[in-house]
mmCIF file of C-alpha atoms and ligand atoms in Angstrom:
data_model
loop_
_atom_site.group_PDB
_atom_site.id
_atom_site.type_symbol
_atom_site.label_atom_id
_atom_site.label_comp_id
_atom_site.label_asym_id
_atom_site.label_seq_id
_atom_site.Cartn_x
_atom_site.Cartn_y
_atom_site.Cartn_z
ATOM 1 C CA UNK N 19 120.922 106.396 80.039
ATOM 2 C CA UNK N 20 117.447 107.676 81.325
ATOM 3 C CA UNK N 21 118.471 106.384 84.979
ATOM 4 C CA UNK N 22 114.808 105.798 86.202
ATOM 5 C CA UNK N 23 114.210 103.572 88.860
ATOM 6 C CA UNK N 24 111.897 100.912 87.442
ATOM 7 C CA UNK N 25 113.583 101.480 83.986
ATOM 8 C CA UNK N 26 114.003 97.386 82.708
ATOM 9 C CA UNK N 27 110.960 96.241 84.881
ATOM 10 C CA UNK N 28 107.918 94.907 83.751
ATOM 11 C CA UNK N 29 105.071 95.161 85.635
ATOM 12 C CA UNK N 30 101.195 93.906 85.649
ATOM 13 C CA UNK N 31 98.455 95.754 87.582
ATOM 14 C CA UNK N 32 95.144 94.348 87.312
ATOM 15 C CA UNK N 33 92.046 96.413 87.516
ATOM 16 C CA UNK N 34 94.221 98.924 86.008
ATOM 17 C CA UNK N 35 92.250 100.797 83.127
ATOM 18 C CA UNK N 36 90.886 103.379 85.754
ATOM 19 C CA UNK N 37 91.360 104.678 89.754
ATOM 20 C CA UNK N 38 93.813 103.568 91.828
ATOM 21 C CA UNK N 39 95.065 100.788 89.389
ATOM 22 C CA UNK N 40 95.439 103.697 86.828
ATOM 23 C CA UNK N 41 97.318 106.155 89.456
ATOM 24 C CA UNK N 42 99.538 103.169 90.303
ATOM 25 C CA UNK N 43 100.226 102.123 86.535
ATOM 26 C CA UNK N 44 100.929 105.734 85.445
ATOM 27 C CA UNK N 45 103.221 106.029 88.046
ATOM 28 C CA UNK N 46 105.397 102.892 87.870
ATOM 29 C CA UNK N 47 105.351 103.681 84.268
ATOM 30 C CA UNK N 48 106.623 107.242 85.448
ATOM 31 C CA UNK N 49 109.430 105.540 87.031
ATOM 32 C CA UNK N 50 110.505 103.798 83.776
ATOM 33 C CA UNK N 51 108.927 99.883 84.053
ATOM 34 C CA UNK N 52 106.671 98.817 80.876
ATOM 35 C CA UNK N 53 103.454 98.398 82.534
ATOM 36 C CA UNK N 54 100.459 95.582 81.478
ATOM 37 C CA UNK N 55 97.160 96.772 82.443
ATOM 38 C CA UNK N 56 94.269 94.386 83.158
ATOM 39 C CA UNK N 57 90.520 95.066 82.531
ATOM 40 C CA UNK N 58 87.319 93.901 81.329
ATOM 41 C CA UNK N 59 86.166 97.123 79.389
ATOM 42 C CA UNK N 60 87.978 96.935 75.883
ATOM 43 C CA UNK N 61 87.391 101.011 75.567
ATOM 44 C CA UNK N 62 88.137 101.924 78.955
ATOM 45 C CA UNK N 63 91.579 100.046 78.672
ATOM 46 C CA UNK N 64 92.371 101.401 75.088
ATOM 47 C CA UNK N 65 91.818 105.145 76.643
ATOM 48 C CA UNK N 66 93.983 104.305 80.071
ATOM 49 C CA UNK N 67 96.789 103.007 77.456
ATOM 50 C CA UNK N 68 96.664 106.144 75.603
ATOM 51 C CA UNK N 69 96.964 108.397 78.722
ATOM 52 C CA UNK N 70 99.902 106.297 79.912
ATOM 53 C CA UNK N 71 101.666 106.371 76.430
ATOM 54 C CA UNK N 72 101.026 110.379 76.372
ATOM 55 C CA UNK N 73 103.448 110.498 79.888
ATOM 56 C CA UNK N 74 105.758 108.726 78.008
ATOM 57 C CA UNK N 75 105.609 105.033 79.449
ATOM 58 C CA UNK N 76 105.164 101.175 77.366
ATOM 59 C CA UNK N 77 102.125 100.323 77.983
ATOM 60 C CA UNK N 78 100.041 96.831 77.188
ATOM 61 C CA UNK N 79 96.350 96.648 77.721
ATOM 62 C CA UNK N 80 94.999 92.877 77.707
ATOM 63 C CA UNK N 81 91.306 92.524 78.679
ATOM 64 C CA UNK N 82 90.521 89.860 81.128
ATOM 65 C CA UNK N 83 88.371 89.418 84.276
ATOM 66 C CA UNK N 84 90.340 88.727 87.300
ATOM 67 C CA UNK N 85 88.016 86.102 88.513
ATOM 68 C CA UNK N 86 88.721 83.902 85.498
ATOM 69 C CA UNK N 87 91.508 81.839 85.673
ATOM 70 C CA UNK N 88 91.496 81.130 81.924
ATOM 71 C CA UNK N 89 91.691 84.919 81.275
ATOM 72 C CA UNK N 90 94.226 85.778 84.168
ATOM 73 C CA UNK N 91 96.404 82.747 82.385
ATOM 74 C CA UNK N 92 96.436 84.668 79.178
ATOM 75 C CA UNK N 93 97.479 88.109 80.713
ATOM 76 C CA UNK N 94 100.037 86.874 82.544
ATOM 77 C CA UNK N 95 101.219 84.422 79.498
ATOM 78 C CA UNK N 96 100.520 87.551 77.252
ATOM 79 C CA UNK N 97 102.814 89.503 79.329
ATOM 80 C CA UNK N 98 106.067 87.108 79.371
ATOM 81 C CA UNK N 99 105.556 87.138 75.467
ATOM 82 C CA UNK N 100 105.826 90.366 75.122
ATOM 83 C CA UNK N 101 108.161 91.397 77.578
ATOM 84 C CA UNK N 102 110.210 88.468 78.400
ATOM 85 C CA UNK N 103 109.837 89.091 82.177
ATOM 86 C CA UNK N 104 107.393 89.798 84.805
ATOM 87 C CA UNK N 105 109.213 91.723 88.098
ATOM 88 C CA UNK N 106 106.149 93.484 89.753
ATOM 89 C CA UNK N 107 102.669 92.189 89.705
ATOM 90 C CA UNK N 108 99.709 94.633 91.847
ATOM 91 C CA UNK N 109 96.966 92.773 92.732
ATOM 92 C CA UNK N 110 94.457 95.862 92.487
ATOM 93 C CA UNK N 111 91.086 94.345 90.725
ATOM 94 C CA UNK N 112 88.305 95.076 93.419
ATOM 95 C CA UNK N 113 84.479 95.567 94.050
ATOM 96 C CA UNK N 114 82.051 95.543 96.411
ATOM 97 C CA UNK N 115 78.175 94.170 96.762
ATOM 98 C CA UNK N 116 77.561 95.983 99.915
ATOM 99 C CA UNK N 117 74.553 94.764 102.646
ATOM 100 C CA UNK N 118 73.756 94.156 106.080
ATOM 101 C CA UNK N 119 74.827 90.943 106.973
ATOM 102 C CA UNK N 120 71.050 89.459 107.775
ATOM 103 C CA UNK N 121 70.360 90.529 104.228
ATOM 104 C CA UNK N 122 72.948 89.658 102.215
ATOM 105 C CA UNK N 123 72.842 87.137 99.170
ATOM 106 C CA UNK N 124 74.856 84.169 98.442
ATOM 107 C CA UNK N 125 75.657 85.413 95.722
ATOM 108 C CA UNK N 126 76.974 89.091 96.659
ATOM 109 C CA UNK N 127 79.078 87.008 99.312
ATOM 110 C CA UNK N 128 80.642 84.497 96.216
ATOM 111 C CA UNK N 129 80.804 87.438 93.799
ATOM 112 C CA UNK N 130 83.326 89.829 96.033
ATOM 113 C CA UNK N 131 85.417 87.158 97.004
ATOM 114 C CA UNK N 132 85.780 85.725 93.215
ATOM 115 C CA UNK N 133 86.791 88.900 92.233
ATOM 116 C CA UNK N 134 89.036 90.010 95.001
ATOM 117 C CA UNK N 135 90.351 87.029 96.809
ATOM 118 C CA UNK N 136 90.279 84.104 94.283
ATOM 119 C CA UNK N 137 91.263 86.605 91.648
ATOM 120 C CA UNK N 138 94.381 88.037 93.405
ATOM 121 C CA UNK N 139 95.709 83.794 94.318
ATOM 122 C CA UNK N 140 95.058 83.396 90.339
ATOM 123 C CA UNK N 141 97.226 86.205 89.076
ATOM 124 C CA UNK N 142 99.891 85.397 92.391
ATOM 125 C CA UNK N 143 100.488 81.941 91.826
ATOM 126 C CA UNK N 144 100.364 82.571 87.557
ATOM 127 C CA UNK N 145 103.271 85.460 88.505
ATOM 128 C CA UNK N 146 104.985 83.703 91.103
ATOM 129 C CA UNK N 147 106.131 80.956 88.457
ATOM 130 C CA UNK N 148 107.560 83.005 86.263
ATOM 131 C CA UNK N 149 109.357 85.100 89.555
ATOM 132 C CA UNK N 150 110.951 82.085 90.964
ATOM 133 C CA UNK N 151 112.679 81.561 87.511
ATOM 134 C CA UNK N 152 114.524 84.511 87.621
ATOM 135 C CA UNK N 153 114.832 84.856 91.235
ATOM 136 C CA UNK N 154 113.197 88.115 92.171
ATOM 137 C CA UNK N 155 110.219 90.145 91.743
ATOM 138 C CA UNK N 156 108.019 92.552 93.928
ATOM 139 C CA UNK N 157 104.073 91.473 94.624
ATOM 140 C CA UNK N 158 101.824 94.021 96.065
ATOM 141 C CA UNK N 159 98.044 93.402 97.139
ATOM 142 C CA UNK N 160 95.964 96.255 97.475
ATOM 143 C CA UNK N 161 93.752 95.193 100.495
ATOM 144 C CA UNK N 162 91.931 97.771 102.283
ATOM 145 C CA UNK N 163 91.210 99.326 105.850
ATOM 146 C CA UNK N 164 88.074 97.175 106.286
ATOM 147 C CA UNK N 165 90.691 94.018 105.886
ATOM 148 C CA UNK N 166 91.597 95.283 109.195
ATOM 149 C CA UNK N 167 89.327 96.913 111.456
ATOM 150 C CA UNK N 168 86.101 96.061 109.095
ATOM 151 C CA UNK N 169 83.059 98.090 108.089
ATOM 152 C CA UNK N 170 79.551 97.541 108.340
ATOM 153 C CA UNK N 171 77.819 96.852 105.667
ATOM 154 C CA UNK N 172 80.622 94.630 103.888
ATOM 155 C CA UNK N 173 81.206 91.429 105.559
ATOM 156 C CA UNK N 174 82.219 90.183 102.122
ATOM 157 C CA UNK N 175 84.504 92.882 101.265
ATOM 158 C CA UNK N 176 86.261 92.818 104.692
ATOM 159 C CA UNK N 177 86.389 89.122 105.021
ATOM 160 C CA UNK N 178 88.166 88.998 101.398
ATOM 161 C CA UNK N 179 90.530 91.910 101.862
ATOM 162 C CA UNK N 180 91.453 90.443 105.837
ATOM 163 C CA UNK N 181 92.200 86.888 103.428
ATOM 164 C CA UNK N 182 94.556 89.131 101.093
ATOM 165 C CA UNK N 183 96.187 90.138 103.858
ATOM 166 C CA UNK N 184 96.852 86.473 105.186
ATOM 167 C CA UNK N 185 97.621 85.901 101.369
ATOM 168 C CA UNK N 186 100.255 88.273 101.566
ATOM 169 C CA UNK N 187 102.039 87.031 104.525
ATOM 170 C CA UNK N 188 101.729 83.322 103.468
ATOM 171 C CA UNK N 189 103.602 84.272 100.174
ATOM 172 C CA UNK N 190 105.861 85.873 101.795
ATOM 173 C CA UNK N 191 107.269 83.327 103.889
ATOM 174 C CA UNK N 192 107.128 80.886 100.850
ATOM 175 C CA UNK N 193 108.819 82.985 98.092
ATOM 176 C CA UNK N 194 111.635 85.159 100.481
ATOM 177 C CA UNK N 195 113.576 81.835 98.910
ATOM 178 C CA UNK N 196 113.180 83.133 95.511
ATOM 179 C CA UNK N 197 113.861 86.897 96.482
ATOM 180 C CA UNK N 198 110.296 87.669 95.340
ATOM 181 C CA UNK N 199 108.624 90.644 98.433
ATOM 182 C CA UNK N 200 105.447 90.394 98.905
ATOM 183 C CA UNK N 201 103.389 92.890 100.591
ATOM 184 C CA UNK N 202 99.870 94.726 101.046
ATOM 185 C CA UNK N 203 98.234 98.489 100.784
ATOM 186 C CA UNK N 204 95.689 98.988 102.619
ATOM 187 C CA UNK N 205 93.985 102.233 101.558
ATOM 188 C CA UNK N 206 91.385 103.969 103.900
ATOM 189 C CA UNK N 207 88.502 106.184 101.961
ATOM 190 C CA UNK N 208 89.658 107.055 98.273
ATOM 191 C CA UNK N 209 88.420 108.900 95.477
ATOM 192 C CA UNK N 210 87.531 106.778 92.887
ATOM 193 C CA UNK N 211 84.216 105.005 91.133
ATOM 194 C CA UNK N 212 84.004 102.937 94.288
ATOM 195 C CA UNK N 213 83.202 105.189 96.734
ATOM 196 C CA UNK N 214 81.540 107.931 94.501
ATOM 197 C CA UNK N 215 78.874 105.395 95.002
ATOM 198 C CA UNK N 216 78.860 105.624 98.979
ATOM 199 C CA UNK N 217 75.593 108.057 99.894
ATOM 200 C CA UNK N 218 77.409 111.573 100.916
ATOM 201 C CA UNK N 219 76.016 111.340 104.754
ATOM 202 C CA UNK N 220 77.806 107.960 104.719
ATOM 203 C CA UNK N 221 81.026 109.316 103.052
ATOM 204 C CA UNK N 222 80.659 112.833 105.812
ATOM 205 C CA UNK N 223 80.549 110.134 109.037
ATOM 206 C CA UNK N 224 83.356 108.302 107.488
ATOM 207 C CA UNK N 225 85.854 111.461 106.842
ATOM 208 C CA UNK N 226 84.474 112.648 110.054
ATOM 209 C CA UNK N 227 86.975 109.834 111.583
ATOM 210 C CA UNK N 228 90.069 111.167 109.221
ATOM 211 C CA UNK N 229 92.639 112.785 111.247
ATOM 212 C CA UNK N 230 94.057 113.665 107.958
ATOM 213 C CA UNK N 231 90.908 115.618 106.957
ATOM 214 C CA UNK N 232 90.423 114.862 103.458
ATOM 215 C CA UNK N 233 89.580 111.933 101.484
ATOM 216 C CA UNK N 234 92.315 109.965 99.918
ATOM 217 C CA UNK N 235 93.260 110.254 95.947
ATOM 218 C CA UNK N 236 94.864 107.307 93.757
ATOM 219 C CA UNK N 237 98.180 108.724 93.841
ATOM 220 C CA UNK N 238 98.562 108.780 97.499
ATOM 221 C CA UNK N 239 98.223 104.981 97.871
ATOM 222 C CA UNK N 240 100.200 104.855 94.257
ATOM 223 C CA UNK N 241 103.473 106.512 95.839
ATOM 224 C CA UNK N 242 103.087 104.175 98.540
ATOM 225 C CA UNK N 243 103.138 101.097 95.604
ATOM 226 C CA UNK N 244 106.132 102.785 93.717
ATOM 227 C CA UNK N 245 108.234 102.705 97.102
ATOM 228 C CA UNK N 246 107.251 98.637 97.530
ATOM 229 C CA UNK N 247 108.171 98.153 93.730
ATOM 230 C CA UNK N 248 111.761 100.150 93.760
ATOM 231 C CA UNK N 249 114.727 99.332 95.331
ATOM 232 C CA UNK N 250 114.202 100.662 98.257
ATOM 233 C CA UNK N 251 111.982 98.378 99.645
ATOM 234 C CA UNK N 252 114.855 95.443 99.343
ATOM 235 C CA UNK N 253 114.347 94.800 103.028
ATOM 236 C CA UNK N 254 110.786 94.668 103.102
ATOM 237 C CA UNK N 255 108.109 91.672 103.040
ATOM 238 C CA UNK N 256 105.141 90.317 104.405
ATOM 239 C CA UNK N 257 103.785 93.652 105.793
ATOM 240 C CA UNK N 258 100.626 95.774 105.540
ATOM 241 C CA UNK N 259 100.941 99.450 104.496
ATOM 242 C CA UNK N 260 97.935 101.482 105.851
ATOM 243 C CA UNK N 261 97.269 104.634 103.206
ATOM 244 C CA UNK N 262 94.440 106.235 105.458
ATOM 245 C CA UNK N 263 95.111 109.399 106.430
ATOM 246 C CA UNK N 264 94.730 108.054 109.919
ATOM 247 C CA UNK N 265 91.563 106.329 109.815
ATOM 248 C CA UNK N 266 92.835 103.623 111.620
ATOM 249 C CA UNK N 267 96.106 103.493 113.396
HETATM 250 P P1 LIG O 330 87.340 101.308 90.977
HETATM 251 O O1 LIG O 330 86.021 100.687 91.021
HETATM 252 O O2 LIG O 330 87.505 102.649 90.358
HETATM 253 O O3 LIG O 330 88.409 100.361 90.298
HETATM 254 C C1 LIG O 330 88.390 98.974 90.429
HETATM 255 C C2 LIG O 330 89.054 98.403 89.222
HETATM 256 O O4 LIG O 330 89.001 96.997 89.277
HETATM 257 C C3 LIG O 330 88.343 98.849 87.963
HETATM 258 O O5 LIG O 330 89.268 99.097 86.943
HETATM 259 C C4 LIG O 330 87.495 97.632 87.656
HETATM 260 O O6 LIG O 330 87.153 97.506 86.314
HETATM 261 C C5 LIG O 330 88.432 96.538 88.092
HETATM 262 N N1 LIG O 330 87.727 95.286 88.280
HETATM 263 C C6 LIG O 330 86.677 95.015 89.092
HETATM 264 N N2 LIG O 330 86.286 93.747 88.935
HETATM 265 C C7 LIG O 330 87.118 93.211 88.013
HETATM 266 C C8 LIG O 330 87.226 91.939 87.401
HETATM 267 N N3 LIG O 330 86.399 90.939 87.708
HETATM 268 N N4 LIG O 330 88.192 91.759 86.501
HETATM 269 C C9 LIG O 330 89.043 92.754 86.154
HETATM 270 N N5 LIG O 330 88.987 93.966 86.695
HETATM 271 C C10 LIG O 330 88.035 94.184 87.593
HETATM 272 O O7 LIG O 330 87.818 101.336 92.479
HETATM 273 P P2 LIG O 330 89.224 101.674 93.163
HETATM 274 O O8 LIG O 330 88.887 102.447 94.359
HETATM 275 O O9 LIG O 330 90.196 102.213 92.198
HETATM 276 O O10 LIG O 330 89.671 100.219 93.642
HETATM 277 C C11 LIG O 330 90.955 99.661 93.407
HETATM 278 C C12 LIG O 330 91.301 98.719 94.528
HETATM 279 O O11 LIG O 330 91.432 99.458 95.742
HETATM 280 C C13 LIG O 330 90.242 97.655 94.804
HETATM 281 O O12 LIG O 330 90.873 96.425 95.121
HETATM 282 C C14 LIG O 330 89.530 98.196 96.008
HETATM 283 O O13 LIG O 330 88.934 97.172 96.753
HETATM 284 C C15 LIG O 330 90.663 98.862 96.748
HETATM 285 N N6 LIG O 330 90.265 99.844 97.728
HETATM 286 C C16 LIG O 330 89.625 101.003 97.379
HETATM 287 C C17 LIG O 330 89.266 101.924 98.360
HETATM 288 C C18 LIG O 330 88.569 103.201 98.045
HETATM 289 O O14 LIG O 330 88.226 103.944 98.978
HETATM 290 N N7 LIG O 330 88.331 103.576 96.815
HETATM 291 C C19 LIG O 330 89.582 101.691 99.758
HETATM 292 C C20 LIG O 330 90.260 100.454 100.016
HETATM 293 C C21 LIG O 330 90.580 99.589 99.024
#
């Protein structure tokens, strides 16, 4: 037998069709689990499949928005159909509507924490379920530095990752019963579609404050996933992983 670490597991990441959710998905499936990838761009999920399938993993693509509990229902249903089993869910879906606080809309405020707050309970308690049943599983929130020590500009954003981090540590207490872990990432600045939108002078003052120097890619905060996921972890829940480079200690 193939002997790889995740080999049996299923796992679900949302958000997963590009980025970090694509670096964590590629490597889980690396490591031998059948992964189902979330996402609301039919294409963009087909392609991510395809480059998962090429490194030799199972792969599922389901589209569905993370913010809509009819469609995070389905993936998770479509999931146990097709795989019997669900042992490692990441909550990774994400975005931002960035503004100054005296400016920002109702709407930008609703919108981030739909998507990244509501959206990671939907897919939690959906997973959990199916987790208590067979008495394990591994959950794993990607949250984010401004969860922690915030950022201006993103009250939203830092006020829904902060909740994903109380999430995290609520679960935790609740489902240790079951044997399900459930834990957070909290990734400082990485290179993905998210912050290739950041203006560069805003991107330079931010990696200014790196101790580490360099910005961040998917697959540093997607090793950090794979460890939570693997059996190595068996002692670990409720805690916040910082993948920063330093940024904030
Ligand atoms: P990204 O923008 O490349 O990827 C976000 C993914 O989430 C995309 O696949 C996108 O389609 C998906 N997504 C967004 N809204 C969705 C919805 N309603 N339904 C389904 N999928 C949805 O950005 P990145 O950087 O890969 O972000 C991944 C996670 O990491 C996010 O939760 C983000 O908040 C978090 N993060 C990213 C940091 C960075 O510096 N890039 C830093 C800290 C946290």
């Amino acid at each position: 037998m193939g002997g790889k670490p995740l080999a049996g597991r299923v796992a679900i990441v949302t958000g997963g069709s590009r980025g970090i959710g694509l670096a964590v998905a590629s490597l889980l499936a690396e490591d031998g689990a059948a992964v189902v990838v979330s996402g609301r761009d039919a294409g963009r999920l087909a392609r991510a499949s395809n480059e998962i399938e090429a490194l030799g993993g199972t792969v599922l693509g389901v589209v569905a928005d993370a913010a809509s509990r009819a469609d995070v229902d389905r993936l998770v249903d479509t999931a146990k159909e097709r795989f019997s089993r669900i042992d490692i869910l990441v909550n990774n879906a994400g975005m931002t509507r960035d503004g100054l606080l005296l400016r920002m809309k109702d709407a930008d405020w609703d919108e981030v924490l739909q998507v990244n707050l509501r959206g990671a309970f939907l897919a939690l308690r959906a997973v959990a379920k199916a987790m208590v049943r067979q008495k394990s599983g591994r959950i794993i929130n990607i949250a984010s530095t401004a969860g922690a020590m915030g950022n201006a500009g993103q009250v939203n954003y830092a006020a829904a990752k902060a909740g994903l981090i109380g999430m995290t540590k609520a679960a935790a207490r609740e489902l240790a019963h079951w044997g399900i872990l459930v834990n957070a990432v909290a990734p400082g600045l990485i290179d993905t579609d998210m912050t290739a939108v950041v203006p560069a002078e805003a991107r330079e003052t931010l990696l200014a404050q790196v101790p580490l120097k360099r910005i961040g890619t998917g697959r540093d905060v997607a090793e950090m996933v794979r460890f939570l996921a693997g059996d190595g972890a068996a002692y670990v829940t409720g805690q916040v992983f910082h993948v920063n480079g330093g940024l904030y200690m």
